[in-house]
Tab-separated table of C-alpha atoms in Angstrom:
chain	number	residue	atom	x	y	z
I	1067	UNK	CA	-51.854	-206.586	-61.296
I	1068	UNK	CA	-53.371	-206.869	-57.761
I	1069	UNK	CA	-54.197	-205.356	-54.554
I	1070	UNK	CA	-51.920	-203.473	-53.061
I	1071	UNK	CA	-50.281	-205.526	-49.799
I	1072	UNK	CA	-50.762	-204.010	-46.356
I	1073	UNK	CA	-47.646	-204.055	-45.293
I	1074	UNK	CA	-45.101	-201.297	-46.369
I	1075	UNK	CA	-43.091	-201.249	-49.800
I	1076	UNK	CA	-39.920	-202.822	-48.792
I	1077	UNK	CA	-36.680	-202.620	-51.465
I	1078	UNK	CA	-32.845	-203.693	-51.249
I	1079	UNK	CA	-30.300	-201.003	-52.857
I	1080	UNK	CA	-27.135	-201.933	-54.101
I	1081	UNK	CA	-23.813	-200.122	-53.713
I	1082	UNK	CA	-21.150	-202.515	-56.023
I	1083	UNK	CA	-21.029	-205.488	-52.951
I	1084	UNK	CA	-22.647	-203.892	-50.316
I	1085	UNK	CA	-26.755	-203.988	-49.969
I	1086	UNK	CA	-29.291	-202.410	-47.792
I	1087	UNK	CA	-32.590	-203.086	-47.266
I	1088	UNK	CA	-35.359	-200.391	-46.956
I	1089	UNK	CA	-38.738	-199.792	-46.274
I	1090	UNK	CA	-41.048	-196.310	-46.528
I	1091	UNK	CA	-40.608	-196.199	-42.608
I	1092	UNK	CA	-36.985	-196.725	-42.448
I	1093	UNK	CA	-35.849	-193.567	-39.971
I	1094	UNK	CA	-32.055	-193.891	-40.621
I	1095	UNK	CA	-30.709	-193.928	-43.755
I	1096	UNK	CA	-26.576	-193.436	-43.975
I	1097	UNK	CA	-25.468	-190.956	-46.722
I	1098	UNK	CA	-24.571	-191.974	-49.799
I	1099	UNK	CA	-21.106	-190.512	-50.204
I	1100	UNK	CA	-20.289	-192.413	-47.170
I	1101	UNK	CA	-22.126	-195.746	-47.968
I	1102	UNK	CA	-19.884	-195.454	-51.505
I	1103	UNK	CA	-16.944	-195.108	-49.895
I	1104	UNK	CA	-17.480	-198.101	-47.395
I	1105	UNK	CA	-18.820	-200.147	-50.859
I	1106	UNK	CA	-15.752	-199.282	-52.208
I	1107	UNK	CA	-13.504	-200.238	-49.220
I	1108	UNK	CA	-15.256	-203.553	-49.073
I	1109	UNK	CA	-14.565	-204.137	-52.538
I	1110	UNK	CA	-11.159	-203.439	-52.680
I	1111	UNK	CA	-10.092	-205.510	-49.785
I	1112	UNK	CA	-12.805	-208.747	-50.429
I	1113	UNK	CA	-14.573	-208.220	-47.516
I	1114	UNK	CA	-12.126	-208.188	-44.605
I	1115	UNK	CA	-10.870	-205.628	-42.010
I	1116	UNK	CA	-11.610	-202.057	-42.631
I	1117	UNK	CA	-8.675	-200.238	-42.574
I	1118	UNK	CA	-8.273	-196.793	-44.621
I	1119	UNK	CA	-9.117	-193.903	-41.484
I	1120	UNK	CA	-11.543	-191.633	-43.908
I	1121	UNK	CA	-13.740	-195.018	-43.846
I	1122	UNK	CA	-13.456	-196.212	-40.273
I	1123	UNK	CA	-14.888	-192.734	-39.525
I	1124	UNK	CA	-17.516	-192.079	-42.184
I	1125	UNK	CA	-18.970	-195.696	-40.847
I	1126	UNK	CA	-18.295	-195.446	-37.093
I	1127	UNK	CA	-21.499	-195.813	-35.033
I	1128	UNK	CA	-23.936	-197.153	-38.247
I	1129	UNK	CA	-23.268	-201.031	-37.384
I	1130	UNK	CA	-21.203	-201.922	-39.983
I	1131	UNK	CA	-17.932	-202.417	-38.146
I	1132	UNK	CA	-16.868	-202.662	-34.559
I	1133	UNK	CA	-14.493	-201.051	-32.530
I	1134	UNK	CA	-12.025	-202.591	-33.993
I	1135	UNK	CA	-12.921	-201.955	-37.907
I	1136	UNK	CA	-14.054	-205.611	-38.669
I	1137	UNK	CA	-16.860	-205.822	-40.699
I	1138	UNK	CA	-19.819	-207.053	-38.494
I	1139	UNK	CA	-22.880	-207.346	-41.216
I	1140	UNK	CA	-22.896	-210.706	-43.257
I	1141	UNK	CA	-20.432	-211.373	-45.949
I	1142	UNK	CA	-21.926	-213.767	-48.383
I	1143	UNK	CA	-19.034	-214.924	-50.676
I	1144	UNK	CA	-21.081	-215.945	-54.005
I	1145	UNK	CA	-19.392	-218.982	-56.519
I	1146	UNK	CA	-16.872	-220.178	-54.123
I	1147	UNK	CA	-19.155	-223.787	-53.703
I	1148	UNK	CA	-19.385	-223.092	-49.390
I	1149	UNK	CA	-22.181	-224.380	-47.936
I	1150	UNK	CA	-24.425	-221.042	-47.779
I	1151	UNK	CA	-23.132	-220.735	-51.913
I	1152	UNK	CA	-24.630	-224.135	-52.354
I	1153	UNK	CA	-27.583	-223.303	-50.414
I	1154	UNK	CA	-28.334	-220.016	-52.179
I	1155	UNK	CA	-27.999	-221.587	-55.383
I	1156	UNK	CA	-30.174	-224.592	-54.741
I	1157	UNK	CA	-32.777	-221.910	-53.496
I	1158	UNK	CA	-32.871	-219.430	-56.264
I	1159	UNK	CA	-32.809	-222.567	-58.551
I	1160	UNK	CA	-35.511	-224.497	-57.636
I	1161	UNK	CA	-37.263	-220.806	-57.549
I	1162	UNK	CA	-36.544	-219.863	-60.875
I	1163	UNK	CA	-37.222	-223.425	-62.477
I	1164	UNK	CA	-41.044	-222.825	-60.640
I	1165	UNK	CA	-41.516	-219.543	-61.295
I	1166	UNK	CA	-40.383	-220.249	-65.199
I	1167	UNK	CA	-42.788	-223.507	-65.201
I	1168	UNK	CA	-45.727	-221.520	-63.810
I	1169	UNK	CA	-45.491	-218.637	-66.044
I	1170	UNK	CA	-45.620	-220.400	-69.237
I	1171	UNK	CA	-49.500	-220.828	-68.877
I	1172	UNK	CA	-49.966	-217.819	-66.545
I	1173	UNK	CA	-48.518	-215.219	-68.886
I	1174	UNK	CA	-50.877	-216.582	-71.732
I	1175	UNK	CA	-53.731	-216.622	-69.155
I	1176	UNK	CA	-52.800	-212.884	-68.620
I	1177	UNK	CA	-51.680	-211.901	-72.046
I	1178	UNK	CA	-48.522	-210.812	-71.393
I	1179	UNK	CA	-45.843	-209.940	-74.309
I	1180	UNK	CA	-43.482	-212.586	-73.566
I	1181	UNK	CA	-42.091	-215.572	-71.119
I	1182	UNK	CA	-39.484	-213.382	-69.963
I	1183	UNK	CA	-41.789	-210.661	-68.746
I	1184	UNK	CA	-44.820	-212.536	-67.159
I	1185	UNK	CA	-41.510	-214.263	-65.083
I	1186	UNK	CA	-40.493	-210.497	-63.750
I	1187	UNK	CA	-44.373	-209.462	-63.336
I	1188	UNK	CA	-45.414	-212.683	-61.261
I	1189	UNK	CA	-42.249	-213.153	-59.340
I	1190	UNK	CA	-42.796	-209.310	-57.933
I	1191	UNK	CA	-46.271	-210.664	-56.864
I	1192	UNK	CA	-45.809	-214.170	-55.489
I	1193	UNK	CA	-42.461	-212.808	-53.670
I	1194	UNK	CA	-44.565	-210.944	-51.153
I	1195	UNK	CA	-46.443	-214.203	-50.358
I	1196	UNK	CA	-43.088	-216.321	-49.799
I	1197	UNK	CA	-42.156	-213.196	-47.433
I	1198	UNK	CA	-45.270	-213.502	-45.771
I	1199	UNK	CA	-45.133	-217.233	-45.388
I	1200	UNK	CA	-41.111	-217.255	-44.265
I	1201	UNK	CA	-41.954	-214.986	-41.668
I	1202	UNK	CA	-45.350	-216.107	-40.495
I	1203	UNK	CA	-43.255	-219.819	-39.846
I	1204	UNK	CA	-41.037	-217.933	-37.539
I	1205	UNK	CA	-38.163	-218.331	-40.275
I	1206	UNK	CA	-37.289	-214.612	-41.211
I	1207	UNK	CA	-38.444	-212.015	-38.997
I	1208	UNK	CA	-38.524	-208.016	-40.051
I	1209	UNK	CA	-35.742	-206.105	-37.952
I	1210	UNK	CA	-37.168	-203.125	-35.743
I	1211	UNK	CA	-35.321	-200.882	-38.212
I	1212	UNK	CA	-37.582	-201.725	-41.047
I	1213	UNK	CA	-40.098	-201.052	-39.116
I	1214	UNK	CA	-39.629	-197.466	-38.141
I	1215	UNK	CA	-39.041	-198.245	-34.892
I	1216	UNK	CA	-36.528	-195.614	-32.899
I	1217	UNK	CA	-33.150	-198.344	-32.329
I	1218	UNK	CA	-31.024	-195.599	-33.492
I	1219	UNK	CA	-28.692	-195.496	-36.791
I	1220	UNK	CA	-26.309	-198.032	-34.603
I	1221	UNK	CA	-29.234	-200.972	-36.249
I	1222	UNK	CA	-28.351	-199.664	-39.654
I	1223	UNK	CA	-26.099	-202.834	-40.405
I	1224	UNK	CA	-28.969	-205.184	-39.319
I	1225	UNK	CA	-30.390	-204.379	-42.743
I	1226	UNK	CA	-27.235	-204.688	-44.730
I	1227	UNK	CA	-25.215	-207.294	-46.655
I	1228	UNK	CA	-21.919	-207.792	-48.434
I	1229	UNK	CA	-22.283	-210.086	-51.569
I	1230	UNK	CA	-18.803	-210.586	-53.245
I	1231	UNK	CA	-17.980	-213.047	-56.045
I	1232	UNK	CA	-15.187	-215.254	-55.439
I	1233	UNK	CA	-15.924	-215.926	-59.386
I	1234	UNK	CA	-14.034	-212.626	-59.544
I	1235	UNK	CA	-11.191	-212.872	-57.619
C-alpha cells in the first residue's frame, strides 16, 4: 500500500523450532538438508546438547554449536511462564490488542474485505516502523551478517533462533 522502504527486504524462515533471519544481502546461507537435520536434532532432544555425529558435522563452523556441540544461538522456551515467556507474551499482546483496535477504522478507511485482513496488511507496514524505531533507540541493532558484510558463515547463528513449546512437552 506504500512506498517501498529503503532498507533491504528482511524475512525469518522457519525449520520446525529452529529460525533464521534473512535479508537480500545475506552472503551465507547454510543448506537446507543440513539446516533440517539440525531442526530436527533440536527438536528431538528440546533444545539441549547436540549429540548425533552426522549433525555435529553438517553444523560445525556455521555458529550454531561450539566445540563442544552445545547449542550457542538462543533457545526461547515458549508457554513455560519464565520471565522472557512472560515478556514475549505481554509484548505480542499489547501489539495485537493495538494493531486489532487500529484496524477497525483503518480497514474501513481503506476498504479492505475484512478485520482479519486489514490486521495482516497494516501490521506488514507499521512493523517496519517499530524496526526502525527499536533500532534507531539503540535497542536492536542489525548483525553485520544481515548486512552483507564478509564475517564469514561462522556469524550464521547470530541470525538464528530456537523457539520450542514447553506447551508440548
Amino acid at each position: 500500500m506504500f512506498e517501498s522502504r529503503n532498507h533491504d527486504k528482511i524475512g525469518t524462515n522457519g525449520y520446525g523450532p529452529v529460525k533464521q533471519n534473512w535479508t537480500d544481502n545475506l552472503g551465507y546461507w547454510m543448506s537446507m538438508p543440513k539446516i533440517m537435520t539440525f531442526a530436527r536434532e533440536v527438536a528431538a532432544n528440546g533444545g539441549k546438547r547436540i549429540v548425533k555425529q552426522e549433525v555435529i558435522d553438517a553444523v560445525a563452523g556455521w555458529g550454531l554449536t561450539d566445540d563442544n556441540s552445545n547449542i550457542l544461538i538462543p533457545v526461547i522456551y515458549r508457554n513455560n511462564n519464565d520471565k522472557i515467556d512472560l515478556l514475549c507474551r505481554d509484548i505480542t499482546t499489547d501489539l495485537s490488542h493495538a494493531v486489532k483496535k487500529h484496524c477497525i477504522s483503518w480497514g474501513k478507511a481503506h476498504n479492505i474485505a475484512s478485520q482479519q485482513l486489514s490486521q495482516v496488511i497494516f501490521y506488514h507496514e507499521v512493523m517496519w516502523d517499530l524496526l526502525d524505531i527499536l533500532e534507531s533507540k539503540g535497542i536492536i541493532s542489525m548483525p553485520a551478517i544481515l548486512k552483507g558484510e564478509e564475517v564469514g558463515k561462522e556469524h550464521f547463528g547470530d541470525i538464528c533462533f530456537i523457539v520450542l513449546d514447553s506447551a508440548a512437552e
